[in-house]
């Protein structure tokens, strides 16, 4: 019997019928670097866009851990928070991104969510899934200190 721990982030899997997202992001990874629990929440805004000539329905936004939530920011306001499946109600995103439009995805990480056991490296994912199953995966990383 082998025991081990994957170095890969855990979280929502790509949908079974899913594939490559039609949405694009200016970047899909952000490293917060060293952050302190005593300083509290940190956030980062990912910029996504619809480069196609068709509207895209962003149906769900899920995170890989309860310590991370995401919000969709659009000209009409903010939707969310969207979090980890199984950790309370997660509203459907139901965000239509018209051809050529952009959205901001604000990701908020709480370094205190896991208590003292949460010190060390963290790697989390945020999956943006379209109605047709295409998924855009965003990723954050940090080194948490007390």
mmCIF file of C-alpha atoms in Angstrom:
data_model
loop_
_atom_site.group_PDB
_atom_site.id
_atom_site.type_symbol
_atom_site.label_atom_id
_atom_site.label_comp_id
_atom_site.label_asym_id
_atom_site.label_seq_id
_atom_site.Cartn_x
_atom_site.Cartn_y
_atom_site.Cartn_z
ATOM 1 C CA UNK A 1 0.000 0.000 0.000
ATOM 2 C CA UNK A 2 1.316 3.433 -0.934
ATOM 3 C CA UNK A 3 0.459 6.662 0.819
ATOM 4 C CA UNK A 4 1.172 9.959 -0.811
ATOM 5 C CA UNK A 5 -0.016 13.433 -1.411
ATOM 6 C CA UNK A 6 -0.373 15.002 -4.792
ATOM 7 C CA UNK A 7 1.369 18.293 -5.393
ATOM 8 C CA UNK A 8 -1.423 19.261 -7.773
ATOM 9 C CA UNK A 9 -4.298 21.515 -6.729
ATOM 10 C CA UNK A 10 -7.501 19.734 -5.854
ATOM 11 C CA UNK A 11 -10.910 20.944 -6.733
ATOM 12 C CA UNK A 12 -13.644 20.900 -9.278
ATOM 13 C CA UNK A 13 -12.878 18.623 -12.189
ATOM 14 C CA UNK A 14 -13.362 19.512 -15.809
ATOM 15 C CA UNK A 15 -16.936 18.673 -16.762
ATOM 16 C CA UNK A 16 -17.400 15.308 -18.450
ATOM 17 C CA UNK A 17 -18.678 16.781 -21.699
ATOM 18 C CA UNK A 18 -16.541 19.841 -21.263
ATOM 19 C CA UNK A 19 -13.487 20.903 -22.995
ATOM 20 C CA UNK A 20 -11.677 24.031 -23.882
ATOM 21 C CA UNK A 21 -13.398 27.232 -22.911
ATOM 22 C CA UNK A 22 -14.360 29.840 -25.479
ATOM 23 C CA UNK A 23 -13.548 32.479 -22.859
ATOM 24 C CA UNK A 24 -10.006 33.798 -22.616
ATOM 25 C CA UNK A 25 -8.142 35.362 -19.709
ATOM 26 C CA UNK A 26 -5.247 37.801 -19.838
ATOM 27 C CA UNK A 27 -3.680 35.468 -17.275
ATOM 28 C CA UNK A 28 -4.872 32.277 -15.598
ATOM 29 C CA UNK A 29 -2.414 32.128 -12.670
ATOM 30 C CA UNK A 30 -1.546 34.531 -9.868
ATOM 31 C CA UNK A 31 0.993 34.037 -7.070
ATOM 32 C CA UNK A 32 0.298 36.159 -3.984
ATOM 33 C CA UNK A 33 3.774 35.294 -2.725
ATOM 34 C CA UNK A 34 4.227 35.370 1.041
ATOM 35 C CA UNK A 35 1.085 36.458 2.895
ATOM 36 C CA UNK A 36 0.426 36.662 6.621
ATOM 37 C CA UNK A 37 -2.609 35.295 8.442
ATOM 38 C CA UNK A 38 -2.579 38.401 10.635
ATOM 39 C CA UNK A 39 -3.113 40.629 7.582
ATOM 40 C CA UNK A 40 -6.352 38.850 6.623
ATOM 41 C CA UNK A 41 -8.020 38.514 3.237
ATOM 42 C CA UNK A 42 -6.189 38.975 -0.047
ATOM 43 C CA UNK A 43 -7.763 39.310 -3.470
ATOM 44 C CA UNK A 44 -6.862 39.398 -7.108
ATOM 45 C CA UNK A 45 -8.860 40.316 -10.193
ATOM 46 C CA UNK A 46 -8.593 38.109 -13.270
ATOM 47 C CA UNK A 47 -9.725 39.681 -16.553
ATOM 48 C CA UNK A 48 -11.724 37.446 -18.902
ATOM 49 C CA UNK A 49 -13.264 38.163 -22.279
ATOM 50 C CA UNK A 50 -15.389 36.641 -24.996
ATOM 51 C CA UNK A 51 -13.424 36.905 -28.270
ATOM 52 C CA UNK A 52 -16.048 34.983 -30.257
ATOM 53 C CA UNK A 53 -18.914 36.298 -32.355
ATOM 54 C CA UNK A 54 -21.500 34.530 -30.135
ATOM 55 C CA UNK A 55 -22.815 35.164 -26.640
ATOM 56 C CA UNK A 56 -21.446 32.829 -23.956
ATOM 57 C CA UNK A 57 -23.485 31.767 -20.936
ATOM 58 C CA UNK A 58 -21.212 31.364 -17.919
ATOM 59 C CA UNK A 59 -23.301 28.864 -15.941
ATOM 60 C CA UNK A 60 -21.176 28.048 -12.882
ATOM 61 C CA UNK A 61 -18.223 29.387 -10.942
ATOM 62 C CA UNK A 62 -16.711 26.944 -8.421
ATOM 63 C CA UNK A 63 -13.645 27.053 -6.186
ATOM 64 C CA UNK A 64 -11.538 24.173 -4.918
ATOM 65 C CA UNK A 65 -11.687 25.088 -1.220
ATOM 66 C CA UNK A 66 -13.873 26.888 1.299
ATOM 67 C CA UNK A 67 -11.040 29.373 1.895
ATOM 68 C CA UNK A 68 -11.522 30.819 -1.591
ATOM 69 C CA UNK A 69 -14.519 32.601 -3.097
ATOM 70 C CA UNK A 70 -15.032 34.316 -6.424
ATOM 71 C CA UNK A 71 -17.235 37.131 -7.684
ATOM 72 C CA UNK A 72 -18.236 38.132 -11.212
ATOM 73 C CA UNK A 73 -17.918 41.880 -11.649
ATOM 74 C CA UNK A 74 -19.803 43.415 -14.560
ATOM 75 C CA UNK A 75 -21.135 46.839 -15.527
ATOM 76 C CA UNK A 76 -24.457 45.913 -13.878
ATOM 77 C CA UNK A 77 -22.915 44.942 -10.529
ATOM 78 C CA UNK A 78 -21.343 42.059 -8.674
ATOM 79 C CA UNK A 79 -22.558 38.433 -8.526
ATOM 80 C CA UNK A 80 -21.457 35.975 -5.887
ATOM 81 C CA UNK A 81 -19.920 34.818 -3.733
ATOM 82 C CA UNK A 82 -19.255 31.564 -5.550
ATOM 83 C CA UNK A 83 -17.420 28.935 -3.544
ATOM 84 C CA UNK A 84 -16.687 25.273 -3.028
ATOM 85 C CA UNK A 85 -19.347 22.656 -3.808
ATOM 86 C CA UNK A 86 -20.812 21.103 -0.661
ATOM 87 C CA UNK A 87 -20.091 24.126 1.535
ATOM 88 C CA UNK A 88 -23.534 25.725 1.478
ATOM 89 C CA UNK A 89 -25.619 27.127 -1.339
ATOM 90 C CA UNK A 90 -23.704 28.203 -4.414
ATOM 91 C CA UNK A 91 -25.861 30.291 -6.704
ATOM 92 C CA UNK A 92 -25.778 29.631 -10.440
ATOM 93 C CA UNK A 93 -23.696 32.229 -12.238
ATOM 94 C CA UNK A 94 -26.073 32.651 -15.192
ATOM 95 C CA UNK A 95 -23.893 35.427 -16.602
ATOM 96 C CA UNK A 96 -24.245 36.145 -20.307
ATOM 97 C CA UNK A 97 -21.028 37.520 -21.754
ATOM 98 C CA UNK A 98 -21.833 38.972 -25.144
ATOM 99 C CA UNK A 99 -19.444 38.759 -28.087
ATOM 100 C CA UNK A 100 -16.517 41.091 -27.469
ATOM 101 C CA UNK A 101 -17.436 41.797 -23.838
ATOM 102 C CA UNK A 102 -15.187 41.497 -20.805
ATOM 103 C CA UNK A 103 -15.719 40.597 -17.169
ATOM 104 C CA UNK A 104 -13.616 40.775 -14.035
ATOM 105 C CA UNK A 105 -13.432 37.732 -11.792
ATOM 106 C CA UNK A 106 -12.482 38.817 -8.278
ATOM 107 C CA UNK A 107 -10.936 35.971 -6.292
ATOM 108 C CA UNK A 108 -10.738 36.350 -2.512
ATOM 109 C CA UNK A 109 -8.535 34.052 -0.421
ATOM 110 C CA UNK A 110 -8.845 33.841 3.384
ATOM 111 C CA UNK A 111 -5.542 32.682 4.925
ATOM 112 C CA UNK A 112 -7.303 32.225 8.295
ATOM 113 C CA UNK A 113 -9.933 29.768 7.039
ATOM 114 C CA UNK A 114 -7.920 26.700 8.063
ATOM 115 C CA UNK A 115 -6.592 28.063 11.352
ATOM 116 C CA UNK A 116 -3.005 27.345 12.444
ATOM 117 C CA UNK A 117 -2.922 24.216 10.252
ATOM 118 C CA UNK A 118 -3.226 26.487 7.205
ATOM 119 C CA UNK A 119 0.360 27.766 7.404
ATOM 120 C CA UNK A 120 2.502 26.856 4.396
ATOM 121 C CA UNK A 121 1.997 26.640 0.639
ATOM 122 C CA UNK A 122 -1.507 26.825 -0.838
ATOM 123 C CA UNK A 123 -2.638 26.216 -4.391
ATOM 124 C CA UNK A 124 -6.305 26.771 -5.288
ATOM 125 C CA UNK A 125 -8.360 26.698 -8.479
ATOM 126 C CA UNK A 126 -11.433 28.514 -9.703
ATOM 127 C CA UNK A 127 -13.385 26.878 -12.525
ATOM 128 C CA UNK A 128 -15.572 28.986 -14.806
ATOM 129 C CA UNK A 129 -17.894 26.630 -16.684
ATOM 130 C CA UNK A 130 -19.942 27.597 -19.710
ATOM 131 C CA UNK A 131 -23.379 26.204 -20.542
ATOM 132 C CA UNK A 132 -21.822 24.027 -23.289
ATOM 133 C CA UNK A 133 -19.400 22.496 -20.755
ATOM 134 C CA UNK A 134 -16.249 24.383 -21.713
ATOM 135 C CA UNK A 135 -14.230 25.283 -18.624
ATOM 136 C CA UNK A 136 -11.704 28.033 -18.014
ATOM 137 C CA UNK A 137 -9.522 27.260 -14.985
ATOM 138 C CA UNK A 138 -7.940 30.067 -12.982
ATOM 139 C CA UNK A 139 -5.346 29.348 -10.291
ATOM 140 C CA UNK A 140 -3.943 31.152 -7.271
ATOM 141 C CA UNK A 141 -0.986 30.294 -5.098
ATOM 142 C CA UNK A 142 0.436 31.682 -1.846
ATOM 143 C CA UNK A 143 2.836 30.955 0.993
ATOM 144 C CA UNK A 144 0.898 31.524 4.223
ATOM 145 C CA UNK A 145 2.759 32.640 7.348
ATOM 146 C CA UNK A 146 1.347 33.247 10.862
#
